[in-house]
């Protein structure tokens, strides 16, 4: 079989940085070919060259036997190469059909939009995909998994021959991942070549045939997934053998730090009660949409509770906004770091100091520049942030280093309770290992961590105790040896009888 897409001797140089060096790979129809590598390995740059965002400094992109010189994503889409990005590009105020045909709208002879035709053709695609979504539904009413199905429907409507999926499962629960994989199998049967980017090693054996490892902008190897182990792939990525990167520690539970009783937010969650202790990582598990994030946002003062009580070290508190929670030494690492966790156009200094500015201002409210710079340097060194200096702009850093900056800003704010919402989403195995080590250090120094995670291996590998939520309620609590995949699935499942 001939490859439908080839990249040959691709190099890409940006001012001062060589992002790719002499990378070659072949992609075949009906096959899932995974690209893996640490953050900054060159995966995104290669995909942007394939999809017309960047032009290569050297090398060729060959599609269906012909050399291509794409200068825009539109040209790549026109040729049959489509990308489903990690950050979904859904217009939430438009219907499913309007999203599918956005920029390629069907029109009547009169020039008016032919909504009836777009609705019908979209519904035909959705029915072919065997997903229970109506073409006329407003996209904003759908959950993340359903919105991802819109992106796949868009790809099918474009008759794409090559589909790039960039971290497609990063915001999905285990149940929703199964539904996504079914769509991948449908695309494979249509002889579509799929280029799949993931940091979740276990997905390779489930869905992929071939894997290419990138490291420091260079191709390390291309292997058949069936011929290698997960450990061998990870070793190729990081250039050394890695043990258990969760590195689970035995923690000693200390005093009560946070207790909540019967928290309710009408239509979102109800009767939420739990306690978090010093020296402990408390995990929150459940399907996407179970209400975990919403509970933590309410505790942090970002949304209003209808009823319930919050206690810090035994004393009742009332947070009307996040500022009051920060004043009580609570930090929140949000689920979407790029949207709500960071100021991407600002530097490390400004991001690190942001929550603490009111507490370190000079007279008349002026920023204490010396404290700002010293704090940024301190936590850059402590957390081993890889950046030229503290003036580096955040959007130039890898995902793992961005996440370290977020952690640094809450450490600079003297947080003793950290709420981490999907803390390792989109970061590579080496950065994860470093992040878990920092979490262990934090609790061993007397802090308390509440970690929301949709990845069961992460919950099992990191948490001392796990609370599972289902449809806005706590469905169970697991300790020690009880924390296993079967129990987590049972408690999280909508059809479960588990208590």
Short mmCIF file of N, CA and C in Angstrom, two decimals, residues 93-173:
data_model
loop_
_atom_site.label_atom_id
_atom_site.label_comp_id
_atom_site.label_asym_id
_atom_site.label_seq_id
_atom_site.Cartn_x
_atom_site.Cartn_y
_atom_site.Cartn_z
N UNK A 93 -23.08 29.62 19.88
CA UNK A 93 -24.40 30.22 19.66
C UNK A 93 -25.04 29.76 18.35
N UNK A 94 -24.29 28.99 17.56
CA UNK A 94 -24.83 28.45 16.31
C UNK A 94 -25.29 27.02 16.51
N UNK A 95 -26.13 26.55 15.58
CA UNK A 95 -26.60 25.17 15.66
C UNK A 95 -25.49 24.21 15.23
N UNK A 96 -25.74 22.93 15.43
CA UNK A 96 -24.79 21.92 15.00
C UNK A 96 -24.55 22.03 13.50
N UNK A 97 -25.63 22.13 12.72
CA UNK A 97 -25.51 22.22 11.26
C UNK A 97 -24.74 23.47 10.84
N UNK A 98 -25.01 24.60 11.49
CA UNK A 98 -24.31 25.83 11.14
C UNK A 98 -22.81 25.71 11.44
N UNK A 99 -22.46 25.00 12.50
CA UNK A 99 -21.06 24.76 12.81
C UNK A 99 -20.41 23.86 11.77
N UNK A 100 -21.09 22.81 11.37
CA UNK A 100 -20.54 21.86 10.41
C UNK A 100 -20.22 22.54 9.09
N UNK A 101 -21.08 23.47 8.67
CA UNK A 101 -20.91 24.11 7.36
C UNK A 101 -20.35 25.52 7.44
N UNK A 102 -19.86 25.92 8.63
CA UNK A 102 -19.37 27.27 8.82
C UNK A 102 -18.23 27.58 7.84
N UNK A 103 -18.41 28.66 7.08
CA UNK A 103 -17.42 29.05 6.08
C UNK A 103 -17.60 28.34 4.75
N UNK A 104 -18.49 27.33 4.71
CA UNK A 104 -18.75 26.58 3.47
C UNK A 104 -20.27 26.44 3.27
N UNK A 105 -21.01 27.45 3.71
CA UNK A 105 -22.47 27.35 3.75
C UNK A 105 -23.07 27.01 2.39
N UNK A 106 -24.09 26.17 2.42
CA UNK A 106 -24.87 25.86 1.22
C UNK A 106 -25.85 27.01 0.97
N UNK A 107 -26.00 27.37 -0.31
CA UNK A 107 -26.89 28.50 -0.63
C UNK A 107 -27.87 28.13 -1.73
N UNK A 108 -28.99 28.80 -1.69
CA UNK A 108 -29.99 28.66 -2.76
C UNK A 108 -29.56 29.51 -3.95
N UNK A 109 -30.26 29.33 -5.05
CA UNK A 109 -29.96 30.13 -6.24
C UNK A 109 -30.11 31.62 -5.96
N UNK A 110 -30.99 31.95 -5.02
CA UNK A 110 -31.24 33.35 -4.68
C UNK A 110 -30.08 33.95 -3.88
N UNK A 111 -29.17 33.10 -3.40
CA UNK A 111 -28.06 33.57 -2.59
C UNK A 111 -28.31 33.46 -1.10
N UNK A 112 -29.55 33.11 -0.73
CA UNK A 112 -29.86 32.92 0.68
C UNK A 112 -29.37 31.57 1.16
N UNK A 113 -29.13 31.47 2.46
CA UNK A 113 -28.67 30.20 3.03
C UNK A 113 -29.73 29.12 2.85
N UNK A 114 -29.27 27.95 2.47
CA UNK A 114 -30.18 26.81 2.32
C UNK A 114 -30.09 25.97 3.60
N UNK A 115 -30.77 26.47 4.66
CA UNK A 115 -30.69 25.80 5.95
C UNK A 115 -31.31 24.42 5.92
N UNK A 116 -32.35 24.25 5.15
CA UNK A 116 -33.01 22.94 5.08
C UNK A 116 -32.04 21.88 4.56
N UNK A 117 -31.29 22.21 3.54
CA UNK A 117 -30.32 21.27 2.97
C UNK A 117 -29.18 21.00 3.95
N UNK A 118 -28.68 22.08 4.61
CA UNK A 118 -27.59 21.91 5.57
C UNK A 118 -28.03 21.06 6.76
N UNK A 119 -29.27 21.28 7.22
CA UNK A 119 -29.79 20.49 8.33
C UNK A 119 -29.90 19.02 7.94
N UNK A 120 -30.43 18.76 6.73
CA UNK A 120 -30.62 17.37 6.30
C UNK A 120 -29.28 16.66 6.13
N UNK A 121 -28.35 17.31 5.45
CA UNK A 121 -27.06 16.67 5.20
C UNK A 121 -26.30 16.45 6.51
N UNK A 122 -26.42 17.40 7.44
CA UNK A 122 -25.78 17.23 8.75
C UNK A 122 -26.41 16.08 9.51
N UNK A 123 -27.75 16.01 9.49
CA UNK A 123 -28.42 14.92 10.20
C UNK A 123 -28.07 13.57 9.60
N UNK A 124 -27.92 13.52 8.28
CA UNK A 124 -27.50 12.26 7.63
C UNK A 124 -26.13 11.82 8.15
N UNK A 125 -25.22 12.80 8.30
CA UNK A 125 -23.88 12.48 8.81
C UNK A 125 -23.94 12.00 10.26
N UNK A 126 -24.72 12.70 11.08
CA UNK A 126 -24.85 12.33 12.49
C UNK A 126 -25.46 10.94 12.64
N UNK A 127 -26.44 10.64 11.79
CA UNK A 127 -27.06 9.30 11.83
C UNK A 127 -26.05 8.25 11.39
N UNK A 128 -25.25 8.56 10.37
CA UNK A 128 -24.20 7.64 9.94
C UNK A 128 -23.20 7.38 11.07
N UNK A 129 -22.92 8.44 11.85
CA UNK A 129 -22.00 8.32 12.98
C UNK A 129 -22.63 7.60 14.17
N UNK A 130 -23.95 7.41 14.11
CA UNK A 130 -24.69 6.73 15.19
C UNK A 130 -24.58 7.50 16.51
N UNK A 131 -24.69 8.82 16.40
CA UNK A 131 -24.70 9.65 17.61
C UNK A 131 -26.06 10.32 17.73
N UNK A 132 -26.55 10.40 18.94
CA UNK A 132 -27.89 10.92 19.18
C UNK A 132 -27.84 12.44 19.38
N UNK A 133 -27.60 13.15 18.29
CA UNK A 133 -27.55 14.61 18.31
C UNK A 133 -28.40 15.11 17.15
N UNK A 134 -29.18 16.14 17.39
CA UNK A 134 -29.99 16.75 16.33
C UNK A 134 -29.22 17.88 15.65
N UNK A 135 -29.33 17.96 14.35
CA UNK A 135 -28.62 18.99 13.58
C UNK A 135 -29.05 20.40 13.97
N UNK A 136 -30.28 20.53 14.48
CA UNK A 136 -30.83 21.85 14.80
C UNK A 136 -30.53 22.30 16.23
N UNK A 137 -29.85 21.46 17.01
CA UNK A 137 -29.53 21.80 18.40
C UNK A 137 -28.45 22.89 18.44
N UNK A 138 -28.60 23.84 19.36
CA UNK A 138 -27.58 24.88 19.54
C UNK A 138 -26.36 24.23 20.19
N UNK A 139 -25.19 24.46 19.61
CA UNK A 139 -23.97 23.76 20.03
C UNK A 139 -23.63 24.00 21.50
N UNK A 140 -23.93 25.18 22.01
CA UNK A 140 -23.62 25.50 23.40
C UNK A 140 -24.38 24.67 24.41
N UNK A 141 -25.44 23.99 23.96
CA UNK A 141 -26.22 23.14 24.85
C UNK A 141 -25.62 21.74 24.99
N UNK A 142 -24.58 21.45 24.20
CA UNK A 142 -23.97 20.12 24.20
C UNK A 142 -22.76 20.09 25.12
N UNK A 143 -22.44 18.90 25.63
CA UNK A 143 -21.24 18.76 26.45
C UNK A 143 -20.00 18.65 25.58
N UNK A 144 -18.83 18.57 26.22
CA UNK A 144 -17.57 18.57 25.48
C UNK A 144 -17.46 17.40 24.51
N UNK A 145 -17.92 16.22 24.95
CA UNK A 145 -17.84 15.04 24.09
C UNK A 145 -18.72 15.21 22.86
N UNK A 146 -19.91 15.74 23.05
CA UNK A 146 -20.82 15.95 21.92
C UNK A 146 -20.28 17.02 20.98
N UNK A 147 -19.66 18.05 21.53
CA UNK A 147 -19.07 19.09 20.68
C UNK A 147 -17.93 18.51 19.84
N UNK A 148 -17.22 17.54 20.41
CA UNK A 148 -16.16 16.89 19.63
C UNK A 148 -16.76 16.10 18.46
N UNK A 149 -17.95 15.55 18.66
CA UNK A 149 -18.63 14.85 17.58
C UNK A 149 -19.00 15.81 16.43
N UNK A 150 -19.26 17.07 16.79
CA UNK A 150 -19.51 18.08 15.75
C UNK A 150 -18.27 18.24 14.88
N UNK A 151 -17.10 18.28 15.52
CA UNK A 151 -15.85 18.43 14.78
C UNK A 151 -15.64 17.24 13.83
N UNK A 152 -15.98 16.03 14.30
CA UNK A 152 -15.84 14.85 13.45
C UNK A 152 -16.85 14.90 12.31
N UNK A 153 -18.07 15.34 12.59
CA UNK A 153 -19.07 15.49 11.54
C UNK A 153 -18.60 16.48 10.48
N UNK A 154 -17.95 17.54 10.93
CA UNK A 154 -17.40 18.54 10.01
C UNK A 154 -16.36 17.91 9.08
N UNK A 155 -15.50 17.07 9.67
CA UNK A 155 -14.47 16.37 8.90
C UNK A 155 -15.10 15.47 7.84
N UNK A 156 -16.14 14.73 8.25
CA UNK A 156 -16.82 13.83 7.30
C UNK A 156 -17.47 14.64 6.19
N UNK A 157 -18.06 15.79 6.53
CA UNK A 157 -18.71 16.62 5.50
C UNK A 157 -17.70 17.16 4.50
N UNK A 158 -16.44 17.28 4.93
CA UNK A 158 -15.38 17.80 4.05
C UNK A 158 -14.77 16.70 3.19
N UNK A 159 -15.23 15.45 3.41
CA UNK A 159 -14.65 14.30 2.71
C UNK A 159 -13.14 14.25 2.87
N UNK A 160 -12.69 14.52 4.09
CA UNK A 160 -11.25 14.54 4.37
C UNK A 160 -10.63 13.16 4.17
N UNK A 161 -9.45 13.15 3.60
CA UNK A 161 -8.71 11.90 3.40
C UNK A 161 -7.65 11.69 4.48
N UNK A 162 -7.25 12.79 5.12
CA UNK A 162 -6.32 12.75 6.25
C UNK A 162 -6.92 13.59 7.37
N UNK A 163 -7.03 13.02 8.56
CA UNK A 163 -7.58 13.75 9.71
C UNK A 163 -6.53 13.75 10.82
N UNK A 164 -6.22 14.94 11.30
CA UNK A 164 -5.31 15.10 12.43
C UNK A 164 -6.14 15.31 13.69
N UNK A 165 -5.90 14.51 14.72
CA UNK A 165 -6.60 14.66 16.00
C UNK A 165 -5.56 15.02 17.06
N UNK A 166 -5.65 16.23 17.56
CA UNK A 166 -4.68 16.74 18.54
C UNK A 166 -5.25 16.62 19.94
N UNK A 167 -4.75 15.67 20.71
CA UNK A 167 -5.20 15.43 22.08
C UNK A 167 -6.74 15.35 22.16
N UNK A 168 -7.38 14.49 21.36
CA UNK A 168 -8.85 14.51 21.30
C UNK A 168 -9.53 14.04 22.57
N UNK A 169 -8.83 13.31 23.42
CA UNK A 169 -9.48 12.78 24.63
C UNK A 169 -9.17 13.59 25.87
N UNK A 170 -8.49 14.72 25.73
CA UNK A 170 -7.99 15.45 26.91
C UNK A 170 -9.11 15.96 27.80
N UNK A 171 -10.30 16.21 27.26
CA UNK A 171 -11.39 16.74 28.07
C UNK A 171 -12.55 15.75 28.19
N UNK A 172 -12.28 14.47 27.92
CA UNK A 172 -13.34 13.47 27.93
C UNK A 172 -13.16 12.47 29.06
N UNK A 173 -14.29 11.95 29.55
CA UNK A 173 -14.25 10.88 30.53
C UNK A 173 -13.99 9.55 29.83
#
